[in-house]
JSON list of C-alpha atoms in Angstrom, two decimals:
[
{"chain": "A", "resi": 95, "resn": "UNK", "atom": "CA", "xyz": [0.00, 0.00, 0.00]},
{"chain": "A", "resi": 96, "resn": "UNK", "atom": "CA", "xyz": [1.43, 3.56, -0.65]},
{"chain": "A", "resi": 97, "resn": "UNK", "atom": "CA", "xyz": [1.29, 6.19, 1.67]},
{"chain": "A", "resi": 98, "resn": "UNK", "atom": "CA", "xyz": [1.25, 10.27, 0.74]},
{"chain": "A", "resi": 99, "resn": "UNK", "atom": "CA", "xyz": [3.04, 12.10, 3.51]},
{"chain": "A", "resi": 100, "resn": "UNK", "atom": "CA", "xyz": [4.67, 15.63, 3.58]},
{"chain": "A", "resi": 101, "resn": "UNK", "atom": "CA", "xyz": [8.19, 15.22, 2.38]},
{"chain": "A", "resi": 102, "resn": "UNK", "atom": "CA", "xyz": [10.69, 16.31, 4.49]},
{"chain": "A", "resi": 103, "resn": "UNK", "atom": "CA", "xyz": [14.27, 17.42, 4.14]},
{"chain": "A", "resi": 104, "resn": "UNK", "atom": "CA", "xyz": [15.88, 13.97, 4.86]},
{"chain": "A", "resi": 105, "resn": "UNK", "atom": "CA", "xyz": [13.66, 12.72, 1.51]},
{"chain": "A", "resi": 106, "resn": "UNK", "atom": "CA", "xyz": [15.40, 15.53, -1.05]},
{"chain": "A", "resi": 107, "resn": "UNK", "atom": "CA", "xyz": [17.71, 13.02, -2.29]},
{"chain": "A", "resi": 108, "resn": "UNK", "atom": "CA", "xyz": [15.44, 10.69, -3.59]},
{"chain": "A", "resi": 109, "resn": "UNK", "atom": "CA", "xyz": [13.09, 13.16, -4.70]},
{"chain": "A", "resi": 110, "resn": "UNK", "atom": "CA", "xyz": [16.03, 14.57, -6.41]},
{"chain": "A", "resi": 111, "resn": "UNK", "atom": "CA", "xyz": [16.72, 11.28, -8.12]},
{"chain": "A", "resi": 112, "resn": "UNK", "atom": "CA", "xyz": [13.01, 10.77, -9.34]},
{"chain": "A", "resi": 113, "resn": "UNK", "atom": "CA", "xyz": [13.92, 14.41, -10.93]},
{"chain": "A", "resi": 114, "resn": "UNK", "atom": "CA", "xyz": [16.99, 12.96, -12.69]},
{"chain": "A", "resi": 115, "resn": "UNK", "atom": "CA", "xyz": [15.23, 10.21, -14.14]},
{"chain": "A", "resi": 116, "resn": "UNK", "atom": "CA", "xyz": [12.47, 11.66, -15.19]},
{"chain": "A", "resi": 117, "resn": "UNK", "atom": "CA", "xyz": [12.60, 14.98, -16.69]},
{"chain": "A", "resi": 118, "resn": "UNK", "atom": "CA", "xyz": [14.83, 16.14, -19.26]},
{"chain": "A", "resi": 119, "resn": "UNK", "atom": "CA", "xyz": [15.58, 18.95, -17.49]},
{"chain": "A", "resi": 120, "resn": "UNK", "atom": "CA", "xyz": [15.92, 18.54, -13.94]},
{"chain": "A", "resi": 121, "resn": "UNK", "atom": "CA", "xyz": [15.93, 20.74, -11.40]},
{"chain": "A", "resi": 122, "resn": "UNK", "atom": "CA", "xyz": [18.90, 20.73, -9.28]},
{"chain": "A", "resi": 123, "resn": "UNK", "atom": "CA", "xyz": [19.40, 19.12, -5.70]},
{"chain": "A", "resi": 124, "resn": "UNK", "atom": "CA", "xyz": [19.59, 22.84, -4.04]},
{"chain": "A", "resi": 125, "resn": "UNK", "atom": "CA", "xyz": [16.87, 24.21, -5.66]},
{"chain": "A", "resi": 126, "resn": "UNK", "atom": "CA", "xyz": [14.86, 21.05, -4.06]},
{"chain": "A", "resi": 127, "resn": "UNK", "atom": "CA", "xyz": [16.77, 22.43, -0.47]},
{"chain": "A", "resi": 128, "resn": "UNK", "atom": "CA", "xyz": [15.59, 25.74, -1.24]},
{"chain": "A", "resi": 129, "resn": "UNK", "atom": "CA", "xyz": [12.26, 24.72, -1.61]},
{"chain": "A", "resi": 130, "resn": "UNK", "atom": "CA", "xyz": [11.98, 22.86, 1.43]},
{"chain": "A", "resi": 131, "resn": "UNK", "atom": "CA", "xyz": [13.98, 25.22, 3.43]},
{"chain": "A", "resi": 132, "resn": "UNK", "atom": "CA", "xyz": [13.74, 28.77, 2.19]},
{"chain": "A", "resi": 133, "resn": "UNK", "atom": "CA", "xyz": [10.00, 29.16, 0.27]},
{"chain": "A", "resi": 134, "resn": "UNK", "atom": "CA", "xyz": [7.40, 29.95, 2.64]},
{"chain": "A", "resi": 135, "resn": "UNK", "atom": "CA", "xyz": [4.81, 29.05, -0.39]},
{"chain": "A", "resi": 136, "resn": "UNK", "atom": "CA", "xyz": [5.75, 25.51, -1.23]},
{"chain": "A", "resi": 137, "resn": "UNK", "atom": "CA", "xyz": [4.54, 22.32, -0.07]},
{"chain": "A", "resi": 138, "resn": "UNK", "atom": "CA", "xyz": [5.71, 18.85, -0.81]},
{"chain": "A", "resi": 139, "resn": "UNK", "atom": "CA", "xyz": [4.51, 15.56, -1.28]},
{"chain": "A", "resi": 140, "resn": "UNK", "atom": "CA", "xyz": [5.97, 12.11, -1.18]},
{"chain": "A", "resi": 141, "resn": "UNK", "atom": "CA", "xyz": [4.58, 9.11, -1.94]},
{"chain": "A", "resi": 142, "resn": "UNK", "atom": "CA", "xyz": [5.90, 6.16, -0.09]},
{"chain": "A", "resi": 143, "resn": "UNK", "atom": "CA", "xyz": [5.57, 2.14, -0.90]},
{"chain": "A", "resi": 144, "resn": "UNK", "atom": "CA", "xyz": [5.60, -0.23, 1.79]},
{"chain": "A", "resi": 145, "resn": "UNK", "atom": "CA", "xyz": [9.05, -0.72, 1.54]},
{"chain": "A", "resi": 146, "resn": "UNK", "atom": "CA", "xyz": [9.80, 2.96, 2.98]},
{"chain": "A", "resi": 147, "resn": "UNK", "atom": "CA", "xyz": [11.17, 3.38, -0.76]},
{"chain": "A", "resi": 148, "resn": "UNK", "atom": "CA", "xyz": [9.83, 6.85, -2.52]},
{"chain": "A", "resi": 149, "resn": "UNK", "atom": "CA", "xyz": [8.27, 5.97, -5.37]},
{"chain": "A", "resi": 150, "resn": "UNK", "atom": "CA", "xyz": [6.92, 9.86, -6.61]},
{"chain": "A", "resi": 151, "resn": "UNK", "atom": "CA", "xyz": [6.85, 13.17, -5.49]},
{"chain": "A", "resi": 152, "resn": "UNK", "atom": "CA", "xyz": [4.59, 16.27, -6.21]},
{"chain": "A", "resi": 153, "resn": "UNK", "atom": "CA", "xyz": [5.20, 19.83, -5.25]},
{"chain": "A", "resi": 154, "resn": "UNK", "atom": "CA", "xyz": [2.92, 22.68, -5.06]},
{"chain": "A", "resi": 155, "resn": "UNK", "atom": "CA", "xyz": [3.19, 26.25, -4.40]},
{"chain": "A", "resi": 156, "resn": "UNK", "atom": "CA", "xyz": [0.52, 27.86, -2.25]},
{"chain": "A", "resi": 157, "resn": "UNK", "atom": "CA", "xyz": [0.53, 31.84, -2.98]},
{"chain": "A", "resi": 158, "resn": "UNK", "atom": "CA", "xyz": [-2.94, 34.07, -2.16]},
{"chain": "A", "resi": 159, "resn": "UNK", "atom": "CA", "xyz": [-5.81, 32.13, -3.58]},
{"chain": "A", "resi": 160, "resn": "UNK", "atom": "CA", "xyz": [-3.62, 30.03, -6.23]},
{"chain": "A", "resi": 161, "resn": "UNK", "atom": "CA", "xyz": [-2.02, 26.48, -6.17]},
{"chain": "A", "resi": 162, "resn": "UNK", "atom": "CA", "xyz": [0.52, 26.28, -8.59]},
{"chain": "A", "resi": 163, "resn": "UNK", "atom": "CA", "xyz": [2.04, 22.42, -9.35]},
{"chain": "A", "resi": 164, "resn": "UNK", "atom": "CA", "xyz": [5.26, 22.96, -9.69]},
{"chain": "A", "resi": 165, "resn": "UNK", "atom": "CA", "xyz": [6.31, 19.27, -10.65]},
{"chain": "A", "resi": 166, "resn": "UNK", "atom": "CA", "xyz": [5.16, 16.10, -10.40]},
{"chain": "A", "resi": 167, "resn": "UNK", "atom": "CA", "xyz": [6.78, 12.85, -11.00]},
{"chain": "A", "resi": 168, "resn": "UNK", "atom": "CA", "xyz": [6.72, 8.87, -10.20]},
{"chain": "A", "resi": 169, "resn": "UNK", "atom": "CA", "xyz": [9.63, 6.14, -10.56]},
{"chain": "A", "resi": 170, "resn": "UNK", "atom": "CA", "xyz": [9.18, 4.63, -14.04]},
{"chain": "A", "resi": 171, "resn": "UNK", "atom": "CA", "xyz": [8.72, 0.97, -12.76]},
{"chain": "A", "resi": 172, "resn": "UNK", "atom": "CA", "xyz": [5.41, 1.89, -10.85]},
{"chain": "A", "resi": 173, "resn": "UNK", "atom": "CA", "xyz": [4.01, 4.24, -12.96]},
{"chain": "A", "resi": 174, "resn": "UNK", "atom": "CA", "xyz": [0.08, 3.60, -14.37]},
{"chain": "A", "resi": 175, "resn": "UNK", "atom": "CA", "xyz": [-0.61, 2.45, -11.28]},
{"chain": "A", "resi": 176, "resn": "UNK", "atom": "CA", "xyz": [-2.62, 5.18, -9.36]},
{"chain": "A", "resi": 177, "resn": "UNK", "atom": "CA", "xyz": [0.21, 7.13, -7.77]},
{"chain": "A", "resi": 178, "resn": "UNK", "atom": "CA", "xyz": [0.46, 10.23, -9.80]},
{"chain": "A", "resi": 179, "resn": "UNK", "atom": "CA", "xyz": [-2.97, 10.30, -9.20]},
{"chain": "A", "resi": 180, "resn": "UNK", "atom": "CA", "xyz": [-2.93, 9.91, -5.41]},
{"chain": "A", "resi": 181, "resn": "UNK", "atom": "CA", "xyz": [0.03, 12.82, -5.55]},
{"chain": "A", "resi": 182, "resn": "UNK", "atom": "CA", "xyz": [-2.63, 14.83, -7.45]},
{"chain": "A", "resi": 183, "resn": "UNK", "atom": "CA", "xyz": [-5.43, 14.34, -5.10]},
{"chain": "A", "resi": 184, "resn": "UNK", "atom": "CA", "xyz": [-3.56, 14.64, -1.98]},
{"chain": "A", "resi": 185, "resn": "UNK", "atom": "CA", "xyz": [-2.38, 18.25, -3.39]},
{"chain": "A", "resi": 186, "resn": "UNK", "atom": "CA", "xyz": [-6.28, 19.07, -4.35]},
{"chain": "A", "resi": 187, "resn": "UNK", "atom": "CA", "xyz": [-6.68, 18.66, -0.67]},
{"chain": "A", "resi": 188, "resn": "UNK", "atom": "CA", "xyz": [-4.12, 20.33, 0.67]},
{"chain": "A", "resi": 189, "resn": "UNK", "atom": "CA", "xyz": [-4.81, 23.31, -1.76]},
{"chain": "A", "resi": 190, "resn": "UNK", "atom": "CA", "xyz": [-8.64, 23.06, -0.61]},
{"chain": "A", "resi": 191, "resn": "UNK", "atom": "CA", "xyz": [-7.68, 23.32, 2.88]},
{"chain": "A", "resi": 192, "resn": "UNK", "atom": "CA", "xyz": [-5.80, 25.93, 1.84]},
{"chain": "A", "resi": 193, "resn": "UNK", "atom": "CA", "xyz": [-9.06, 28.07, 1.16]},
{"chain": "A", "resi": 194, "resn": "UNK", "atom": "CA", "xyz": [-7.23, 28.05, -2.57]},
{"chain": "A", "resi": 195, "resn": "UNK", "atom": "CA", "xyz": [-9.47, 29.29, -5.45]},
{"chain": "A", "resi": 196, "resn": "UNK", "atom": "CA", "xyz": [-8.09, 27.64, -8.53]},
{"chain": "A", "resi": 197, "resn": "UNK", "atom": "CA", "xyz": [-4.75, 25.58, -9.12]},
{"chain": "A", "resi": 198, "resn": "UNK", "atom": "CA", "xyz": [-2.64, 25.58, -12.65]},
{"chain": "A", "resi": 199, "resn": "UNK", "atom": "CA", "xyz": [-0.25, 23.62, -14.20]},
{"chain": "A", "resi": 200, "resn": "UNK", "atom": "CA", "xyz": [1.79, 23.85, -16.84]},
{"chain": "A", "resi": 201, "resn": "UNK", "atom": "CA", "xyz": [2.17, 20.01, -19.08]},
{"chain": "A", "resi": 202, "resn": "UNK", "atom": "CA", "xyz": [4.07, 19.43, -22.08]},
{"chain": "A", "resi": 203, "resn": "UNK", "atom": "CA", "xyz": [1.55, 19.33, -25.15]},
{"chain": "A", "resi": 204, "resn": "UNK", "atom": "CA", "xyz": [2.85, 15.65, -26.39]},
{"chain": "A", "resi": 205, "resn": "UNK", "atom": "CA", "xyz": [2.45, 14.04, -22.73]},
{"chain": "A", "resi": 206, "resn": "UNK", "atom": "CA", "xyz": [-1.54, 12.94, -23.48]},
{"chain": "A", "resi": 207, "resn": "UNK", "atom": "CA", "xyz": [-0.95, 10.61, -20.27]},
{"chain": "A", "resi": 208, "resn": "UNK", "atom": "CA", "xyz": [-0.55, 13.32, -17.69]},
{"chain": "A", "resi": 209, "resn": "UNK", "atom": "CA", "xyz": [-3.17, 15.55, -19.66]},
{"chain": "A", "resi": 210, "resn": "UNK", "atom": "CA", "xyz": [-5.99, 12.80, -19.50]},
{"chain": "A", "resi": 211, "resn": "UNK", "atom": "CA", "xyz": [-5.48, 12.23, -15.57]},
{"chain": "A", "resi": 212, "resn": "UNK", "atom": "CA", "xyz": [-5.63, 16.07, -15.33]},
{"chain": "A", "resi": 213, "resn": "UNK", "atom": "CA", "xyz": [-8.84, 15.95, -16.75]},
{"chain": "A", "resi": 214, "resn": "UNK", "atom": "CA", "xyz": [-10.14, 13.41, -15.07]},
{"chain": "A", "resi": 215, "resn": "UNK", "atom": "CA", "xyz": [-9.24, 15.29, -11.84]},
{"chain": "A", "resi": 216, "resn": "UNK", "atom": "CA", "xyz": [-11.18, 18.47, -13.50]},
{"chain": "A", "resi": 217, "resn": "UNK", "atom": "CA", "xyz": [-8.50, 20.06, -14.86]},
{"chain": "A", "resi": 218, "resn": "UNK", "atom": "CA", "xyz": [-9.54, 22.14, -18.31]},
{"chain": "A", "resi": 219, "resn": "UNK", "atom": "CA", "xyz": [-7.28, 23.83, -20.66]},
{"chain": "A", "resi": 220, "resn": "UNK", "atom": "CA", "xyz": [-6.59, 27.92, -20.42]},
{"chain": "A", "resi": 221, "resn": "UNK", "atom": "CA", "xyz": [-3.80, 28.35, -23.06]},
{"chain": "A", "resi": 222, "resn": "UNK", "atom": "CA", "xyz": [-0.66, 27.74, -24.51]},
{"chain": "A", "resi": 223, "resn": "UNK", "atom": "CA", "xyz": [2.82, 28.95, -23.30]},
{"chain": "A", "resi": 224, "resn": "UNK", "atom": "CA", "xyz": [5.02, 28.74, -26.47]},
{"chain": "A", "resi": 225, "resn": "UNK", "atom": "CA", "xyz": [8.25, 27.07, -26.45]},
{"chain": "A", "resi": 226, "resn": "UNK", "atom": "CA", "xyz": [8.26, 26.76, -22.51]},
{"chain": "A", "resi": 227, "resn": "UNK", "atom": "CA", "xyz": [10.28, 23.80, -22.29]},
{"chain": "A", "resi": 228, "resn": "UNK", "atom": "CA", "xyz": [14.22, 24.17, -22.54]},
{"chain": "A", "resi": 229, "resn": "UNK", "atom": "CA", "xyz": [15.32, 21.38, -23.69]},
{"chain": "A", "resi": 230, "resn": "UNK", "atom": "CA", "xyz": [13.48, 21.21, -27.11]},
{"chain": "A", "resi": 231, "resn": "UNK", "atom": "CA", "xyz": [10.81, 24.52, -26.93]},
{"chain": "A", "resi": 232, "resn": "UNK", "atom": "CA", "xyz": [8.06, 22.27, -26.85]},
{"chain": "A", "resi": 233, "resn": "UNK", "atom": "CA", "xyz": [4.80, 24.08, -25.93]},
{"chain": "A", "resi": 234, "resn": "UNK", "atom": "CA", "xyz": [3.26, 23.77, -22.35]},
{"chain": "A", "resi": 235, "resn": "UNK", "atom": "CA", "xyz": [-0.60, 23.54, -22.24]},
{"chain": "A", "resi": 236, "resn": "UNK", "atom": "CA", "xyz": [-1.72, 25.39, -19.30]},
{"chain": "A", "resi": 237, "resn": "UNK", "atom": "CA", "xyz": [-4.31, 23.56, -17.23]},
{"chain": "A", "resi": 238, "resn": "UNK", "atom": "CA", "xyz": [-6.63, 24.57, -14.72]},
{"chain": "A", "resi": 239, "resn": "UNK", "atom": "CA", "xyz": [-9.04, 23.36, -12.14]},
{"chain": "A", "resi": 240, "resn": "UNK", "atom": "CA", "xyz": [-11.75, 25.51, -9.87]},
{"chain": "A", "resi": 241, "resn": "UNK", "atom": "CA", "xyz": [-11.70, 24.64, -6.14]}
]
């Protein structure tokens, strides 16, 4: 069984390795410090297999009346089984307890997988940031749910 808990500072390496393998480009190990550490609007998740191993990771940032996901991501070998969508629902929580209005996202326009789950969390589509990605200027679709 998986468990979602608040990540804390002792988890930043693995989160940071989830990072690494997952997105082309990765943010770096001290920018994962700084979040935990130094911004008093973000707010981590883990998600945690019975094994104590972390298996995925979300992070949100919690400014006014907006959540903002600012990554989420799940080891490769469990992934389209539920998890992304238990980070996902665990940060709709924390973001309604919160008192949060909306929450955004930005997803790459070729990743259909993440897009569908968005939707079927709510999520609809507000726009297009062109060439937001780095690594190859790939559009971002900008997604958005009411709370």
């Amino acid at each position: 069984m998986v468990q979602y808990r608040k990540m804390t500072i002792d988890d930043v390496p693995a989160v940071h390795a989830i990072e690494l393998a997952t997105f082309p480009t990765p943010w770096t190990l001290e920018s994962f410090y700084y979040e935990m550490t130094e911004n008093q609007f973000s707010h981590y998740l883990v998600a945690e297999s019975e094994t104590g191993e972390i298996i995925g990771f979300c992070g949100i940032w919690l400014v006014i009346d907006a959540a903002q996901i600012t990554n989420v991501a799940v080891v490769d070998s469990v992934r389209g089984q539920g998890i992304g969508e238990g980070l996902m629902r665990e940060a709709l929580r924390i973001a309604n307890e919160a008192n949060m209005d909306v929450m955004s996202l930005e997803v790459r326009v070729t990743n259909t997988v993440a897009q569908n789950l968005y939707r079927k969390l709510g999520f609809q589509e507000g726009g297009l940031r062109k060439g937001y990605y780095t690594d190859n200027h790939e559009d971002a679709l900008v997604m958005w749910v009411k709370l």
